[in-house]
Amino acid sequence: MPVIEKIARYSDELVAIRRDLHEHPELGMQEVRTSGIVADLLREWDIETHTGIGNTGVVGVLNGRSPGRTIGLRADMDALPIDEKTNLAFASKTPGVMHACGHDAHTTMLLGAARYLAQSRDFNGTAIFIFQPAEEGLGGARAMLADGLFERFPCDEIYGMHNNPNGAPGRVGVKPGVAMAGADFFDIHIRASGSHAAMPHQSVDPIVIGSSLVAQLQTIVSRNVPPTEPLVLSVTQIHAGSAYNVIPSDCTLSGTMRYFEPKVADMVRKRISALCDGVAESYGIEVEIDSRNIFDVLVNNEDLSQIMLDVAADVVGKDNVAVTSNVVTGSEDFADMLRVIPGAYCTVGHGGTLPLHNDGFVLDESILPIGASIYAKLIEQRAAAG
Ligand code: NI
């Protein structure tokens, strides 16, 4: 695979950076050490560096030899609240926190591209390197946008990528158009009335009510959402009670909705609300919904999807790039940036076999120079284009 020769030459250093980040993972909005390392390296390579954008976000600006277009490249830096079980020599030294989604590698790949571009300067136009905090549901992209990311650093196009552990090293895929789900997180607080468990008639039991509400919520997908429309509504947590002989007063149901069509999502939110109101009315209790939209639907620009695949083909070969046809019910907050600036988001396959977010997830490091080369070629080819 023709990764950029100069990047291949320092792939050992990329491995060292990635292992250091892996050993010291930080949760979203707490990426102080990580963003410090990123900023130090960018400055070392004479890249104009801006810190503290969206809390711990970092932006690097690099001008090529002559003016052209401005292309943004984005990587995420945060880890997950997972206790690592890989037994790697460089496994997480922070109990309960792990780079189980490979964002350590994403950050490293973007650093690899930045270093190469800074040293070669063999491009026209401007590269914007965006290192984003808190991708894992804590709103890092929105925080950077609220901090004026694209007003301060206007981009003509933006690109991002994610590693894909599927045993197919170097296979690059892009789904043009609607690609990944939008997501809400919700908590439903049922405030009823507890009693001695031996005298249930003195209670209004929130566990019985909550259990029936879970079943009622299932009817939204089966009976309100058109069968041709993909939608997920999952209750993932039930919290109530703390004793064998006490009926508690409160029960909280929490979960997530994943959608591709905002109109359908609105209908589902209304149905959740109606079912909760009905339960509150019929039992004479309070049911309160706290629902937040966390991720937008990720929409890849159709033309730029193909362009990203063409650029990737220069690195991994034509036979290893493909338009993917299936939408993914997972979410990704690069979606928020893609709503503002046209661009595309690809997956890059590697030899890891355990899924993302698994406590045994091991990333195949051969992906590092591949991702860095794709990022670098995007700048070389797109910043001069048009
Ligand atoms: Ni991820």
XYZ file of C-alpha atoms and ligand atoms in Angstrom:
387
model
C 0.000 0.000 0.000
C 1.589 3.290 -1.052
C 1.324 5.327 2.096
C 3.265 8.567 1.768
C 6.924 7.547 1.982
C 7.930 10.333 4.364
C 5.086 9.427 6.726
C 6.046 5.737 6.590
C 9.564 6.734 7.643
C 8.355 8.055 10.977
C 5.579 5.559 11.604
C 7.517 4.311 14.672
C 7.120 7.792 16.152
C 3.404 7.721 15.391
C 3.150 4.396 17.219
C 4.975 5.946 20.197
C 2.597 8.940 20.281
C -0.446 6.687 20.039
C 0.774 4.343 22.795
C 1.459 7.272 25.102
C -2.053 8.629 24.506
C -3.453 5.134 24.997
C -1.678 4.768 28.315
C -3.073 8.098 29.541
C -6.702 8.240 28.361
C -8.924 11.158 29.371
C -12.712 11.415 29.381
C -14.582 14.016 27.350
C -13.918 17.661 28.283
C -11.059 16.490 30.518
C -8.503 16.048 27.701
C -6.001 18.416 29.327
C -2.891 16.255 28.950
C -3.902 15.052 25.477
C -4.636 18.515 24.095
C -1.419 19.785 25.700
C 0.596 17.159 23.814
C -1.240 17.967 20.581
C -0.603 21.717 20.958
C 3.077 21.193 21.861
C 3.667 19.016 18.794
C 1.869 21.420 16.439
C 3.992 24.301 17.759
C 7.149 22.193 17.458
C 6.331 21.778 13.767
C 5.772 25.549 13.364
C 2.033 25.244 12.930
C -0.045 28.209 14.150
C -1.824 26.752 17.196
C -5.009 27.808 18.979
C -6.067 26.135 22.231
C -9.111 26.196 24.491
C -11.671 26.101 21.668
C -14.746 24.294 22.987
C -12.971 23.810 26.307
C -10.087 21.442 25.496
C -10.238 21.636 21.689
C -7.151 22.548 19.659
C -6.932 24.011 16.147
C -3.809 24.161 13.979
C -3.573 26.405 10.925
C -1.022 25.735 8.194
C -0.637 27.741 4.994
C 0.749 26.114 1.889
C 3.099 27.643 -0.662
C 0.484 29.790 -2.312
C -3.120 30.748 -1.610
C -5.925 28.328 -2.377
C -8.904 26.838 -0.645
C -9.189 25.966 3.032
C -9.716 22.354 4.018
C -10.516 21.223 7.566
C -9.485 17.836 8.956
C -10.964 16.678 12.233
C -9.955 14.083 14.838
C -11.469 13.299 18.242
C -9.391 12.987 21.429
C -11.594 11.549 24.208
C -11.675 8.108 25.819
C -14.494 6.076 27.383
C -15.479 5.155 30.959
C -14.393 1.515 30.503
C -11.931 -0.532 32.554
C -9.330 -1.791 30.068
C -8.819 -5.567 29.920
C -6.302 -5.884 27.075
C -3.137 -6.720 29.051
C -1.182 -4.571 26.593
C 2.161 -3.285 27.890
C 0.812 0.233 27.233
C -2.687 -0.416 28.609
C -4.486 2.429 30.363
C -2.884 3.580 33.583
C -6.104 5.330 34.563
C -8.529 2.888 36.172
C -11.983 2.978 34.591
C -10.914 4.990 31.537
C -9.899 3.472 28.203
C -9.328 4.442 24.581
C -11.766 1.733 23.470
C -12.931 3.629 20.388
C -9.474 4.327 18.948
C -9.610 8.107 19.286
C -5.953 7.893 20.384
C -5.252 6.638 16.858
C -7.438 9.301 15.206
C -5.529 12.032 17.044
C -2.216 10.436 16.077
C -3.156 10.099 12.404
C -4.060 13.779 12.199
C -0.803 14.694 13.950
C 1.049 12.533 11.417
C -0.550 14.428 8.534
C 0.142 17.792 10.197
C 3.807 16.998 10.656
C 4.242 15.814 7.077
C 2.422 18.811 5.598
C 4.328 21.262 7.798
C 7.634 19.801 6.719
C 6.881 19.340 3.027
C 4.657 22.423 2.484
C 4.018 20.824 -0.866
C 0.492 22.158 -1.220
C -1.456 25.297 -2.039
C -4.203 26.693 0.157
C -4.666 26.224 3.878
C -5.007 23.199 6.136
C -7.036 23.482 9.340
C -6.328 20.692 11.837
C -9.255 20.321 14.249
C -8.663 18.269 17.413
C -12.043 17.879 19.042
C -12.873 17.000 22.652
C -15.751 14.900 23.942
C -17.087 13.003 20.949
C -18.637 10.262 23.096
C -21.971 11.945 23.769
C -20.676 14.965 25.656
C -21.070 17.499 22.873
C -17.485 18.319 21.920
C -18.325 19.268 18.334
C -21.154 21.545 19.452
C -18.878 23.142 22.045
C -16.301 23.976 19.362
C -19.033 25.302 17.052
C -20.447 27.447 19.872
C -16.938 28.797 20.370
C -16.955 30.059 16.782
C -14.880 27.287 15.210
C -15.897 27.974 11.612
C -16.248 31.745 12.054
C -12.664 31.910 13.258
C -11.405 29.234 10.876
C -13.730 29.211 7.846
C -13.387 26.018 5.798
C -14.514 25.180 2.277
C -14.672 21.459 3.015
C -14.117 19.219 6.047
C -13.184 15.579 6.412
C -13.066 13.076 9.248
C -12.493 9.368 9.670
C -13.025 6.512 12.097
C -11.172 3.235 12.509
C -13.209 0.134 11.809
C -12.111 -3.134 13.442
C -13.364 -5.725 11.011
C -10.334 -7.721 10.021
C -10.114 -5.907 6.680
C -6.976 -3.763 7.036
C -6.888 -0.662 4.893
C -10.399 -0.957 3.484
C -11.948 2.503 3.253
C -15.703 3.011 3.069
C -17.944 6.057 2.737
C -21.737 6.118 2.779
C -22.822 9.120 0.648
C -25.812 11.103 1.903
C -27.523 10.106 5.151
C -24.998 7.810 6.827
C -25.297 7.691 10.611
C -28.177 8.131 13.023
C -29.175 11.174 15.011
C -29.623 10.424 18.703
C -31.588 11.588 21.718
C -30.827 10.532 25.274
C -33.780 10.580 27.676
C -34.608 10.121 31.344
C -38.193 9.529 32.465
C -38.711 10.266 36.158
C -41.750 8.534 37.673
C -42.693 10.114 40.996
C -45.304 7.918 42.691
C -45.772 6.869 46.306
C -43.973 4.162 48.294
C -45.044 1.881 51.127
C -44.167 -1.263 53.079
C -43.813 -4.061 50.548
C -46.222 -6.199 52.580
C -48.940 -3.533 52.180
C -48.738 -2.671 48.472
C -52.283 -1.289 48.439
C -50.921 1.697 50.376
C -48.550 2.552 47.534
C -48.743 3.762 43.999
C -45.967 1.453 42.857
C -43.536 3.159 40.426
C -41.883 -0.166 39.524
C -45.116 -1.666 38.211
C -45.890 1.588 36.404
C -42.354 1.861 35.008
C -42.386 -1.745 33.791
C -45.631 -1.233 31.909
C -44.318 2.049 30.483
C -41.283 0.211 29.035
C -43.687 -2.125 27.232
C -45.819 0.802 26.026
C -42.745 2.568 24.624
C -42.066 -0.503 22.453
C -45.335 0.126 20.640
C -43.963 3.400 19.243
C -41.518 1.552 16.987
C -43.890 -1.311 16.198
C -47.098 0.700 15.706
C -46.289 4.387 15.058
C -43.078 4.394 13.007
C -43.562 3.370 9.360
C -42.009 -0.074 8.837
C -39.801 1.304 6.068
C -38.237 3.879 8.403
C -35.280 2.735 10.536
C -35.667 3.826 14.155
C -34.342 2.530 17.464
C -35.956 3.251 20.816
C -34.213 1.469 23.679
C -34.717 1.759 27.424
C -31.225 0.979 28.698
C -31.498 1.738 32.419
C -34.131 1.252 35.112
C -33.315 2.677 38.525
C -35.651 2.100 41.481
C -35.657 0.748 44.995
C -32.998 -0.284 47.480
C -34.608 -2.857 49.808
C -36.514 -6.169 49.669
C -39.381 -4.933 51.802
C -39.886 -1.398 50.545
C -41.895 -0.241 47.566
C -39.985 2.873 46.500
C -41.549 6.207 45.618
C -39.491 6.831 42.497
C -38.428 5.013 39.372
C -36.298 6.385 36.538
C -36.195 4.926 33.037
C -33.360 6.063 30.782
C -32.476 5.286 27.218
C -31.812 6.443 23.703
C -33.561 7.022 20.407
C -31.672 6.668 17.092
C -33.255 8.157 13.968
C -32.514 9.188 10.405
C -35.497 11.416 9.650
C -36.018 14.467 11.905
C -39.799 14.431 11.275
C -40.030 10.850 12.520
C -37.931 11.770 15.550
C -40.350 14.592 16.369
C -43.302 12.214 16.129
C -41.545 9.734 18.447
C -40.813 12.481 21.003
C -44.517 13.415 20.961
C -45.569 9.770 21.423
C -43.172 9.317 24.369
C -44.654 12.427 25.912
C -48.251 11.281 25.281
C -47.646 7.836 26.805
C -46.010 9.401 29.870
C -48.890 11.877 30.250
C -51.374 9.014 29.996
C -49.609 7.026 32.704
C -49.415 10.101 34.941
C -53.131 10.791 34.452
C -54.306 7.235 35.011
C -52.294 6.690 38.211
C -52.526 10.236 39.540
C -48.759 10.638 39.710
C -46.055 12.850 38.202
C -44.065 11.681 35.210
C -41.375 14.034 34.001
C -39.359 13.605 30.800
C -35.869 15.007 30.372
C -34.925 14.442 26.727
C -31.836 15.843 24.989
C -30.751 15.709 21.380
C -27.115 14.582 21.511
C -26.177 13.880 17.880
C -27.446 15.136 14.548
C -27.982 12.773 11.636
C -24.636 12.484 9.848
C -25.005 13.463 6.187
C -22.041 13.085 3.852
C -21.949 15.391 0.839
C -22.515 13.113 -2.174
C -19.772 14.591 -4.392
C -17.206 14.933 -1.620
C -17.874 11.327 -0.543
C -16.682 10.146 -3.935
C -13.755 12.565 -3.819
C -12.714 11.237 -0.411
C -12.823 7.680 -1.769
C -10.749 8.698 -4.804
C -8.138 10.306 -2.540
C -8.127 7.243 -0.275
C -7.669 5.013 -3.333
C -4.314 6.739 -3.918
C -3.220 5.328 -0.564
C -4.958 1.956 -0.195
C -5.598 1.090 -3.843
C -8.771 1.195 -5.929
C -9.802 -2.310 -4.877
C -9.824 -1.298 -1.240
C -12.251 1.622 -1.405
C -16.001 1.254 -1.635
C -19.214 3.195 -1.373
C -21.137 1.564 1.466
C -24.873 1.308 1.097
C -26.138 0.667 4.610
C -26.867 3.388 7.134
C -25.409 2.873 10.612
C -27.561 3.240 13.740
C -24.495 4.395 15.656
C -23.931 8.153 15.960
C -21.002 10.487 15.525
C -20.851 14.135 16.444
C -18.805 15.111 13.378
C -22.400 15.250 12.052
C -22.754 18.648 13.731
C -19.767 20.032 11.824
C -21.027 18.514 8.550
C -24.257 20.483 8.988
C -22.237 23.695 8.718
C -19.524 22.795 6.197
C -19.833 20.228 3.380
C -17.575 17.246 3.704
C -17.347 13.517 4.200
C -16.542 10.956 6.847
C -15.004 7.584 6.064
C -14.186 4.418 7.941
C -10.754 2.816 7.676
C -10.638 -0.907 8.330
C -7.938 -2.574 10.392
C -6.981 -6.011 11.666
C -8.569 -5.640 15.112
C -11.322 -8.168 15.677
C -13.122 -7.016 18.836
C -15.784 -4.334 18.441
C -15.365 -0.672 19.320
C -16.259 0.122 22.962
C -15.269 -3.433 24.042
C -12.951 -3.571 27.084
C -10.610 -5.857 25.126
C -10.513 -3.672 21.973
C -7.039 -3.672 20.389
C -6.264 -1.342 17.515
C -4.075 -2.508 14.626
C -1.409 0.200 14.495
C -0.680 -0.340 10.805
C -3.650 1.984 10.300
C -1.684 5.008 11.575
C 0.381 5.873 8.454
C -2.612 4.969 6.262
C -4.927 7.446 7.985
C -2.200 10.105 8.113
C -1.532 9.668 4.381
C -5.230 9.950 3.467
C -5.515 13.148 5.523
C -2.360 14.601 3.943
C -3.493 13.787 0.400
C -6.869 15.387 1.071
C -5.032 18.646 1.742
C -2.683 18.273 -1.229
C -5.538 17.544 -3.627
C -8.469 19.535 -2.235
C -6.850 22.752 -1.002
C -5.520 23.414 -4.492
C -8.744 22.339 -6.240
C -11.317 24.630 -7.867
Ni -15.379 6.762 18.179
